[in-house]
XYZ file of C-alpha atoms in Angstrom:
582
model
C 80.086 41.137 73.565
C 78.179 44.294 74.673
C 74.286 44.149 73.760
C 74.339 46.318 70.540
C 76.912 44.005 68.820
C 74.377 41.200 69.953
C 71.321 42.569 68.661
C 73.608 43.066 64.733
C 73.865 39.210 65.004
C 70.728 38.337 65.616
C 69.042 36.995 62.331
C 65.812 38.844 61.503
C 66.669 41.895 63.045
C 66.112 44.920 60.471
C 69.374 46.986 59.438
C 68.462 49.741 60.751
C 68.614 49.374 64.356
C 72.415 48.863 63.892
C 74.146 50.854 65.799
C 76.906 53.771 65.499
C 79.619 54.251 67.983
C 78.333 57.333 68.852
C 77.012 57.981 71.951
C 73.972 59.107 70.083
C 71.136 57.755 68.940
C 69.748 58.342 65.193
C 66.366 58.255 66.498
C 63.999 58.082 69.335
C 61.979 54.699 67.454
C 65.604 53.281 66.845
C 66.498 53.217 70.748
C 62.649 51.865 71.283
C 63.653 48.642 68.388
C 67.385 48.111 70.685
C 65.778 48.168 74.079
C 62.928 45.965 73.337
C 65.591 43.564 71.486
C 67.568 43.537 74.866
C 64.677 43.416 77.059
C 62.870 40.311 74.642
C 66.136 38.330 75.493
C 65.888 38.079 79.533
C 69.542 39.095 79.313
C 70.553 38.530 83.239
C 73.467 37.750 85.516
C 75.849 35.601 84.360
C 74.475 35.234 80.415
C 77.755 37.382 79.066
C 75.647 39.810 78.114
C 75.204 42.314 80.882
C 77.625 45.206 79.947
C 79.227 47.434 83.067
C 80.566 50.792 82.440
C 83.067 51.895 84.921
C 84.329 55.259 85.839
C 87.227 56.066 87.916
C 87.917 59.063 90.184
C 91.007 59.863 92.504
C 93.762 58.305 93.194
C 96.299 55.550 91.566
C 94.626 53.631 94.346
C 91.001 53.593 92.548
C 92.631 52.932 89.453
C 94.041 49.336 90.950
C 89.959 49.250 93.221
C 88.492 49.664 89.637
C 90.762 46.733 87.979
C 89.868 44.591 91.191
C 86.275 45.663 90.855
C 86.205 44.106 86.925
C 88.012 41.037 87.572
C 85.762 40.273 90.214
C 83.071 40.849 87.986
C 84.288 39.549 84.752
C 85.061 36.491 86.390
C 80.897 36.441 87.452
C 80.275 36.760 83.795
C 79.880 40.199 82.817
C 81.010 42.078 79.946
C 82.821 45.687 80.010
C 81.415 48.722 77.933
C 83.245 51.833 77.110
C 80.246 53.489 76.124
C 77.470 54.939 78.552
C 75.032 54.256 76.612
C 75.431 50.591 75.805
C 75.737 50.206 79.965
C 73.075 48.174 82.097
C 75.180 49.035 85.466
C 77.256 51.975 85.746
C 79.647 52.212 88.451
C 81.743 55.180 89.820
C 84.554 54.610 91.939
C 85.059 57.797 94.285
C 86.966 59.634 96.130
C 86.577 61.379 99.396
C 89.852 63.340 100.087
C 88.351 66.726 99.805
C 84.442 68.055 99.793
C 84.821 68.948 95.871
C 86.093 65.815 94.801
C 82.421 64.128 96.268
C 80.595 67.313 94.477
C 81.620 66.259 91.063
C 80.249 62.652 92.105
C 76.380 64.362 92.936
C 77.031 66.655 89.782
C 77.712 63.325 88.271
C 74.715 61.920 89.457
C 72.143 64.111 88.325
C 73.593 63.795 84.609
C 72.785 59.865 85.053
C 69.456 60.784 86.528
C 67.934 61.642 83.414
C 69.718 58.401 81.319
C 67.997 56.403 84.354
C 64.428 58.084 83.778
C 64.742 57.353 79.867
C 65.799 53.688 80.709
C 62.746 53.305 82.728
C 60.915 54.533 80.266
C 61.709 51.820 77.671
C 61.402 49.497 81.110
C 64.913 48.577 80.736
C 66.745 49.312 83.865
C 69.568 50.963 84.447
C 71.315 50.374 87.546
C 73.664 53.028 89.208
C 76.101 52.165 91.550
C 78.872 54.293 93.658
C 81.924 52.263 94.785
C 85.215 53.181 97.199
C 85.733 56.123 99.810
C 82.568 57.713 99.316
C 80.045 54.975 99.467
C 81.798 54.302 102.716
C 82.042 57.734 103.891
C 78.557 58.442 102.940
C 76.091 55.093 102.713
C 72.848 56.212 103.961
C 72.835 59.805 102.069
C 73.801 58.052 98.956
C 70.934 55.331 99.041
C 68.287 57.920 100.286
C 69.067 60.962 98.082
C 66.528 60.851 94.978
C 66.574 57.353 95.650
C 68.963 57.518 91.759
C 71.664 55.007 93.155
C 70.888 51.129 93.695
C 73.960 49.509 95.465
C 76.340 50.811 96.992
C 79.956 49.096 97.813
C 83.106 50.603 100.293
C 86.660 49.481 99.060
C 86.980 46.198 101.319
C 83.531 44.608 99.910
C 84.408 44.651 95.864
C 83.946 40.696 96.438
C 80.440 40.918 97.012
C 79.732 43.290 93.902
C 78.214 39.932 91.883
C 75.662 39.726 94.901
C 74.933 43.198 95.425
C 74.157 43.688 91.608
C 72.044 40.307 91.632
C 69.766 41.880 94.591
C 69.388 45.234 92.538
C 67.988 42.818 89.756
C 65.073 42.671 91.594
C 64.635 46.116 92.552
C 65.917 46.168 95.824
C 68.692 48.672 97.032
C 71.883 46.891 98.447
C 74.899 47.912 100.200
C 78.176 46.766 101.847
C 80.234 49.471 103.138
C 82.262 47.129 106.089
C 85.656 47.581 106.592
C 88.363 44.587 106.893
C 90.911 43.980 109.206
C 92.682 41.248 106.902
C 90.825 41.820 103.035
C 93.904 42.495 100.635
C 92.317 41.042 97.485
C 96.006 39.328 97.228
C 94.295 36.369 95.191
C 92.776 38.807 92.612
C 94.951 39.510 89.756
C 93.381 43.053 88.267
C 92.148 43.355 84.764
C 94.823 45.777 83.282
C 92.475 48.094 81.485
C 92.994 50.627 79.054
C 91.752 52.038 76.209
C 92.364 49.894 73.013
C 94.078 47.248 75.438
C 97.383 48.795 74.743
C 98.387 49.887 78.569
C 98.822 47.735 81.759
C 98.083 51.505 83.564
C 96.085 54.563 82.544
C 94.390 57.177 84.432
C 92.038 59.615 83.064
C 93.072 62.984 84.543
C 90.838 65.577 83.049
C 88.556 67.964 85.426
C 85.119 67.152 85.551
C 82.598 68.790 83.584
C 78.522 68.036 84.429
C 77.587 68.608 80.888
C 80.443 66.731 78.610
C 80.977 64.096 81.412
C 84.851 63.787 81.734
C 86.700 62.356 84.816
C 88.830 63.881 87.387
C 92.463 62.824 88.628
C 92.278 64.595 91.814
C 95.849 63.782 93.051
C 97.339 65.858 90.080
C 99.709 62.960 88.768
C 100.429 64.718 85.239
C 98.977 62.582 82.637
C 100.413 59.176 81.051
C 99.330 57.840 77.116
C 98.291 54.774 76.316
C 101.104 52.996 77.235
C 102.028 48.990 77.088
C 105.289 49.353 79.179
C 103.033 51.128 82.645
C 101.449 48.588 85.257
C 100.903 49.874 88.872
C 99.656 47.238 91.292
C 98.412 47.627 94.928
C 100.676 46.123 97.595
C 99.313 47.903 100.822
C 95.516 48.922 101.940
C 94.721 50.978 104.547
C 96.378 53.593 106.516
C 97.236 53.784 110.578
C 99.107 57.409 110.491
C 95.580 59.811 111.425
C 96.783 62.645 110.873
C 94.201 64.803 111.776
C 93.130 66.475 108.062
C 92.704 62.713 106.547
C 89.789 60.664 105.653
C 92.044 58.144 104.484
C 91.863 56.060 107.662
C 87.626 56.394 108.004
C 87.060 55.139 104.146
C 89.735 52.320 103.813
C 90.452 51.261 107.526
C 93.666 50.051 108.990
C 96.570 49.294 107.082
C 97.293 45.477 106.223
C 99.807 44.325 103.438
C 99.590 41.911 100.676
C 101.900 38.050 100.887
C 105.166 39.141 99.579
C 104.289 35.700 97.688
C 101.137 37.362 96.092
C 103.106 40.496 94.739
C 106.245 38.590 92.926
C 103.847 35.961 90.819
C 101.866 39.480 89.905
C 104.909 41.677 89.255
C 106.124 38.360 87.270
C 103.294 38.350 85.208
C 103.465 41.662 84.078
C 106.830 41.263 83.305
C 106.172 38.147 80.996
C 103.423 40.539 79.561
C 106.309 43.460 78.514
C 105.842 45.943 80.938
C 108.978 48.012 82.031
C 107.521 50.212 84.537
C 105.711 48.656 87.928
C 104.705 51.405 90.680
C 104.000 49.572 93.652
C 100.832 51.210 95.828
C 99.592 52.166 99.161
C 98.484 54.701 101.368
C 101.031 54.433 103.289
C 103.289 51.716 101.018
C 106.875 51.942 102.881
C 105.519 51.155 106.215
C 104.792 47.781 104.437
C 104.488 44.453 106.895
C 103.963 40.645 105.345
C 103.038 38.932 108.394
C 101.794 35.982 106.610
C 104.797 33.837 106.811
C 105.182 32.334 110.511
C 109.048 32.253 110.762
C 109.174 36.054 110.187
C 106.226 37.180 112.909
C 108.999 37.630 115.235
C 111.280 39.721 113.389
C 112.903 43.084 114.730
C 111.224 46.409 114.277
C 112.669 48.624 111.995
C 114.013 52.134 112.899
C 112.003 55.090 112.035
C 113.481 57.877 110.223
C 115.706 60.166 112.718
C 113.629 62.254 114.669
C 110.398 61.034 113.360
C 107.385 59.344 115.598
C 103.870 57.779 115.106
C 100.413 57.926 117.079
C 99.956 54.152 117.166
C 102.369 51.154 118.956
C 105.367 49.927 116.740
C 104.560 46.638 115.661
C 106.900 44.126 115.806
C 107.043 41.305 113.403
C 106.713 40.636 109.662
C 108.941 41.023 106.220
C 109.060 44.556 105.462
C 109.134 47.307 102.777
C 112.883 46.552 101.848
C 112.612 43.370 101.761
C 109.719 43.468 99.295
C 111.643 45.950 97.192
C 114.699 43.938 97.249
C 113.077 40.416 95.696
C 110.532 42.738 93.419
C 114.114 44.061 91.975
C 115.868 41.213 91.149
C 112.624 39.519 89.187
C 113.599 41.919 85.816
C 116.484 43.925 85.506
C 114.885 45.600 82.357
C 111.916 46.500 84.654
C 111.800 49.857 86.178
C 110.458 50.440 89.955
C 108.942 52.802 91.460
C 106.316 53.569 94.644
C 103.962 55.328 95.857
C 102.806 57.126 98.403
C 105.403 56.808 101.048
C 105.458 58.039 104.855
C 108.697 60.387 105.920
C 108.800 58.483 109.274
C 109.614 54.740 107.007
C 112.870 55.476 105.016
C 115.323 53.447 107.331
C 118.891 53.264 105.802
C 118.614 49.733 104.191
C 116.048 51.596 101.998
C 117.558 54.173 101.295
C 120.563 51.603 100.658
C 118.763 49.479 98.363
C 117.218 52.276 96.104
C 121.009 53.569 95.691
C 122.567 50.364 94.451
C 119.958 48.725 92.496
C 119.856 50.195 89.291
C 116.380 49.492 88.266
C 114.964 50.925 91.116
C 114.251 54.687 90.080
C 116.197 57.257 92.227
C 113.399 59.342 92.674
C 111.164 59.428 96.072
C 108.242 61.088 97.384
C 108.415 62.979 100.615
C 105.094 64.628 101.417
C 105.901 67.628 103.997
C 102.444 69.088 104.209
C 103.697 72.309 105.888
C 107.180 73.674 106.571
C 105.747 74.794 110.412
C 106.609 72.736 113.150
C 103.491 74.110 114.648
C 101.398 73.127 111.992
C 103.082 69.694 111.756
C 102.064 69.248 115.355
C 98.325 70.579 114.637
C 98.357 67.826 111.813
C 99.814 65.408 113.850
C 102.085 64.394 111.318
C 105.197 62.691 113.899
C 107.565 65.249 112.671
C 109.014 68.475 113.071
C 110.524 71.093 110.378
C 114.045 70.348 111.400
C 113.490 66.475 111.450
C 112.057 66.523 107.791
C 115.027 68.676 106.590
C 117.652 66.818 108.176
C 115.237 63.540 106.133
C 115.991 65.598 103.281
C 119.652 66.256 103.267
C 120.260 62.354 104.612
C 117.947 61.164 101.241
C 120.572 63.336 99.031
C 123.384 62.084 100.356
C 122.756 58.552 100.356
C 121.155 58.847 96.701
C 123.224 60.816 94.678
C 120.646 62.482 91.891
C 117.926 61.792 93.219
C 114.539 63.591 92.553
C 111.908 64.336 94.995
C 108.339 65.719 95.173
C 106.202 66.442 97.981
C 102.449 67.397 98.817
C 101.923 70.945 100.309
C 98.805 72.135 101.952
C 97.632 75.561 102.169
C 95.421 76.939 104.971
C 94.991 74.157 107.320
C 93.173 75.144 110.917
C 95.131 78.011 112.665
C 98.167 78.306 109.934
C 98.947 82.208 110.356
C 101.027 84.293 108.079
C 103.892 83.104 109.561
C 103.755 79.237 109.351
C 102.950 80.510 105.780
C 105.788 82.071 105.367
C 108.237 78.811 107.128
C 106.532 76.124 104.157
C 107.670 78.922 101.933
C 111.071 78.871 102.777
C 110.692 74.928 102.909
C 110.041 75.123 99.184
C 113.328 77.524 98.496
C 115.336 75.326 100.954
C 114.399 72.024 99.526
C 113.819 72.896 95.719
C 111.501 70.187 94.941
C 111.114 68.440 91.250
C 107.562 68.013 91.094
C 104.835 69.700 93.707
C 101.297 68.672 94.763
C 99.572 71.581 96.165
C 96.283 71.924 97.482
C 94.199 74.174 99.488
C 92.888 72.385 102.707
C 89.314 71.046 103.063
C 88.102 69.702 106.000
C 86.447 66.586 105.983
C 83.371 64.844 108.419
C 85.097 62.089 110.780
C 88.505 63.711 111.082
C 90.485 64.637 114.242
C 90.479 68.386 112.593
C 86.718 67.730 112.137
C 86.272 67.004 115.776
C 88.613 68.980 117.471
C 89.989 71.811 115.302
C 88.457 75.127 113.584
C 88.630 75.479 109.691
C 89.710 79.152 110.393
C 91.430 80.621 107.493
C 89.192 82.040 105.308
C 88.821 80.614 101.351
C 90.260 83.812 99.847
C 93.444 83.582 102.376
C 93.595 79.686 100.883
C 93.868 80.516 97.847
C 96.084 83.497 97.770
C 98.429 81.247 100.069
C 98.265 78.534 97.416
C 99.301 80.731 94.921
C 101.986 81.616 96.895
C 102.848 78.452 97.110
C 102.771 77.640 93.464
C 104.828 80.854 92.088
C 107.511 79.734 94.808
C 108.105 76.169 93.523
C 107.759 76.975 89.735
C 110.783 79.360 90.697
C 113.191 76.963 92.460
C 112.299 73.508 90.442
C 113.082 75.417 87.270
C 116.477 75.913 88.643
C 116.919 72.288 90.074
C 115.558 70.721 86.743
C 117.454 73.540 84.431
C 120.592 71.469 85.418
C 119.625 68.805 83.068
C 119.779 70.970 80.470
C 122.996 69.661 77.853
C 122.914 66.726 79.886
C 121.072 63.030 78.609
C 118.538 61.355 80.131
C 117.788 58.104 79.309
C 113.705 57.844 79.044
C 111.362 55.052 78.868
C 109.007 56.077 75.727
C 105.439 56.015 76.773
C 103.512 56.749 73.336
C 103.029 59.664 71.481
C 103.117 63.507 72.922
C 99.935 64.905 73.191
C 101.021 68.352 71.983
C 102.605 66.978 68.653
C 101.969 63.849 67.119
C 105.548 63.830 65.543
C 106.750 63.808 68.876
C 106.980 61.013 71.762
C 106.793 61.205 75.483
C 108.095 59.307 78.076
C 109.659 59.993 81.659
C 113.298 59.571 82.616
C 114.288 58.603 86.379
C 113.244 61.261 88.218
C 109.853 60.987 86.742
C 110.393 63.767 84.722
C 108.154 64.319 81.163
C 110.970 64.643 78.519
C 109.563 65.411 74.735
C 111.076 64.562 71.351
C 111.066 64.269 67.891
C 109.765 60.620 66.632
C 112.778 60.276 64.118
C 114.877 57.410 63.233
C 117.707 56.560 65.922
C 120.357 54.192 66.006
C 119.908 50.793 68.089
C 122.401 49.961 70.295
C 121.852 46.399 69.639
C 122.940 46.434 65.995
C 124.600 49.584 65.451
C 123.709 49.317 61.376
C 120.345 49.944 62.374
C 118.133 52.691 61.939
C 114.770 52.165 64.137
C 112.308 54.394 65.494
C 111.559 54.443 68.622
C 108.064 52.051 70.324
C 106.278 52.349 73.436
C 108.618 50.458 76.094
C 111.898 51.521 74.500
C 114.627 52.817 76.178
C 115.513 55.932 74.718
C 118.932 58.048 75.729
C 117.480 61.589 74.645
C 119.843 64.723 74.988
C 117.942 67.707 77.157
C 117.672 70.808 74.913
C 115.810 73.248 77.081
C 113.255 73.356 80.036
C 109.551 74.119 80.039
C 106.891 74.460 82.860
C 104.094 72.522 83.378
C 101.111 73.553 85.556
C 97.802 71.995 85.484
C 94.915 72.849 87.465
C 93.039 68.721 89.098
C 89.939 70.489 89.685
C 88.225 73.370 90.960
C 91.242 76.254 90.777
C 90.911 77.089 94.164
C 91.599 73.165 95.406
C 94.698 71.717 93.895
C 97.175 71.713 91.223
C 100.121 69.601 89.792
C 103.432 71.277 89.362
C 106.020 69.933 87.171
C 108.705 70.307 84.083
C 108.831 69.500 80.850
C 112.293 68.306 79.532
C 112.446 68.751 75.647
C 115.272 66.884 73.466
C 116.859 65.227 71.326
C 116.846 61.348 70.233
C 120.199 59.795 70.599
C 120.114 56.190 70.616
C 117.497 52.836 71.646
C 119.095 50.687 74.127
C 118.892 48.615 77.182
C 118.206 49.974 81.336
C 122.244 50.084 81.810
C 123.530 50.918 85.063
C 124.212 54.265 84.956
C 121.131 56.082 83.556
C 122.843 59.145 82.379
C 125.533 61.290 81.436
């Protein structure tokens, strides 16, 4: 129960200080009545009545950190809010990837500044706090700066939120920004949140504006409705690679991987729950490694990807990514998998393999190139050259027939001339990508780029590069997704289209957006039938045409998201088959 529905249940409490849900007030004197209410009642830690409002930026990562985050909390005895105003702690959970991403947090900040000052006011506290890569990243600037924010928590020390908050009670600031060799947060099942408690995974993806206070989704994922078939849960933390442009490594420390155990009785839950579609997560989630089970700590090492290397010692040892993918397969053959973000250097051939024959595993796979120099490559000490990723490339296509890939490209890292331009150019006509995440590069404190590089390429060459970029892959994925076209897809309906709501959305294999009409279809199951399609049907929809999508994350001259949009037809509602379409 959030504090305004308590004080409308209290007897002797006049009418009017009932409130709307509008994030307005009808009156200053009506906040005044509320406050004092809330403030009369010694409402503290632990009483159920101490509402959190939490706000995710960033990654598919933050979205799991922020379901962690609540469950930890819930379970301490506070209740969630999904309005500002009703909050008595507000927590952001950031991201640090690139320097604009943190400047929509400080913009952020000074909007809450003046919500904290009226709080005071009524002496009724708010308390502020900043959770994930950027409290790490950035501790003491956060806790000093206007002195607005009162704990702050990095990504391994969620479990100590209950005592953090409890310290800030008393006007104290508190932080824990240490990093763990071993936390996982395996035994904490996330609170799927979403709004209306329809979706097991949703991700608010609109730019960030200081005055109407919307959220960013800064990796560019195109956005997903409300959906109850979605889940995503984290398998992996952490990140070993260090490539030189990547905070990654600095803000969530080394990798280590969830019990195999841990991940099946999760995935298993969700699947008792409905859901259809589990992405498993990491930073680096094929290079995964249970070492938790003795009899397997002495277990081969498995063979990089031809060609490819890495900075650090192979470790031996441990059930890996394939195994994982194998058992998290067989647990519902309804249930659609996917993950993300992989590592070129961890697609052995057993992978590969497993993705090919299983029929619930989607046939679609990320492969983030970052440049198509080998010079560059070497700059961002990525273990790979051009011809390695390429010959990656055509070895994925063989072995998966179909399949559909997308890759991140950046634009103007330290020293890129015209000419290794010009090669990740011809990397995007050579390859012909699905979907593209582009982004202009930012250099960030703590890096190997930071340390030892220059940030030479001026912000107008950036962006005219990225747009380079961007008018290259709109060109060839058109003609690599036009080849749908006539052809059907079978799609797993996600809710209804935001464009049209006589229309429903949903993605098919590939992770492709496909549109159509919300009319009456047959059922497969009882061929008599006419049904219409619900969120967490399978759908066989026939592709009528091709559209482009292209969203701008935030900040134009930063990143974008480049995809298609498949329009069709309805056909029929039935089952995952084995052969997804025809």
């Amino acid at each position: 129960m959030g504090w305004k529905q308590l004080i409308c249940c209290l007897p002797g409490v006049l009418p009017v200080v009932r409130l709307r849900a509008s994030l307005e007030w009808k009156s200053s004197w009506e906040q005044l009545a509320c406050e004092t209410v809330k403030r009369d009642l010694r409402i503290t830690p632990g009483s159920g009545f101490i509402a959190v409002y939490l706000e995710t930026y960033g990654c598919q990562m933050n979205v799991n950190d922020t379901e962690i985050a609540w469950a930890i909390l819930q379970k301490s005895g506070y209740t969630r809010t999904k309005a500002l105003d009703e909050a008595d702690v507000i927590l952001l959970v950031t991201c640090s990837v690139r320097e604009k991403a943190e400047q929509a947090i400080w913009n952020r900040l000074q909007h809450l500044k003046a919500l904290k000052a009226r709080r005071l006011q009524a002496r009724l506290p708010l308390h502020i706090g900043i959770l994930g890569c950027m409290a790490e990243r950035l501790k003491e600037k956060i806790l000093h700066r206007e002195k607005l924010v009162d704990i702050v928590a990095g990504p391994d020390a969620y479990r100590d939120l209950p005592r953090l908050l409890t310290v800030a009670e008393s006007g104290q600031q508190a932080a824990n920004v240490l990093l763990s060799l071993e936390e996982t947060y395996a035994d904490i099942l996330p609170v799927q949140t979403s709004a209306g408690g329809t979706t097991a995974f949703v991700v608010e993806r609109n730019s960030f504006h200081p005055v109407r206070c919307r959220r960013i989704f800064l990796y560019c994922q195109t956005a997903r409705q409300a959906c109850v078939s979605l889940a995503a849960l984290s398998i992996m933390r952490g990140c070993d690679n260090m490539c030189s442009y990547c905070i990654v490594p600095f803000t969530r420390g080394r990798e280590r991987s969830r019990p195999i155990a841990s991940i099946l009785q999760e995935v298993k839950m969700l699947s008792d729950q409905g859901v259809k579609e589990v992405t498993l997560l990491g930073q680096n989630v094929n290079s995964f490694r249970d070492t938790s089970e003795v009899q397997f700590q002495s277990a081969a090492t498995p063979v990089l990807s031809r060609g490819f290397s890495t900075v650090y010692k192979a470790k031996p040892g441990g059930l890996r990514f394939a195994h994982l993918l194998d058992q998290v397969s067989r647990i519902d053959p309804e249930m659609r998998i996917r993950f993300t973000s992989p590592h070129p250097k961890d697609f052995p051939d057993e992978v590969l393999q497993l993705i090919q024959e299983r029929h619930n595993i989607c046939k679609q796979l990320h492969l983030p190139a970052q440049s198509g120099s080998t010079r560059v490559l070497e700059a961002m000490r990525r273990g790979y050259t051009r011809e390695a990723y390429l010959e990656l490339v055509h070895h994925v296509r063989d072995s998966i027939p179909g399949v559909s890939l997308s890759s991140d490209f950046i634009a103007g890292f330290c020293g890129e001339t015209e000419e290794d331009h010009q090669q990740t150019v011809s990397l995007l006509r050579e390859v012909r990508y699905n979907v593209g995440f582009l982004f202009a590069y930012s250099m960030r404190q703590k890096t190997r780029a930071y340390h030892r590089l220059q940030d030479d390429v001026p912000a107008d060459v950036k962006q005219r590069r990225l747009e380079e970029l961007i008018t290259v892959f709109r060109e060839e994925a058109a003609r690599t997704n036009g080849a749908v076209v006539g052809h059907s897809q079978l799609v797993l309906v996600e809710g209804p289209s935001k464009r049209s709501a006589s229309e429903l959305c949903g993605r098919n294999d590939g992770n492709i957006k496909v549109i159509f009409p919300d009319a009456k279809i047959e059922d497969a199951a009882d061929c008599k039938a006419l049904v219409r399609a619900q969120p967490g049907d399978y759908v066989l929809v026939k592709v009528t045409c091709l559209e482009c999508l292209f969203s701008w994350a935030i900040f134009p001259a930063q990143c974008c998201s480049l995809e298609q949009l498949l329009p069709g037809e309805p056909k029929i509602k039935m089952d995952l088959p084995k052969h997804l379409c025809s």
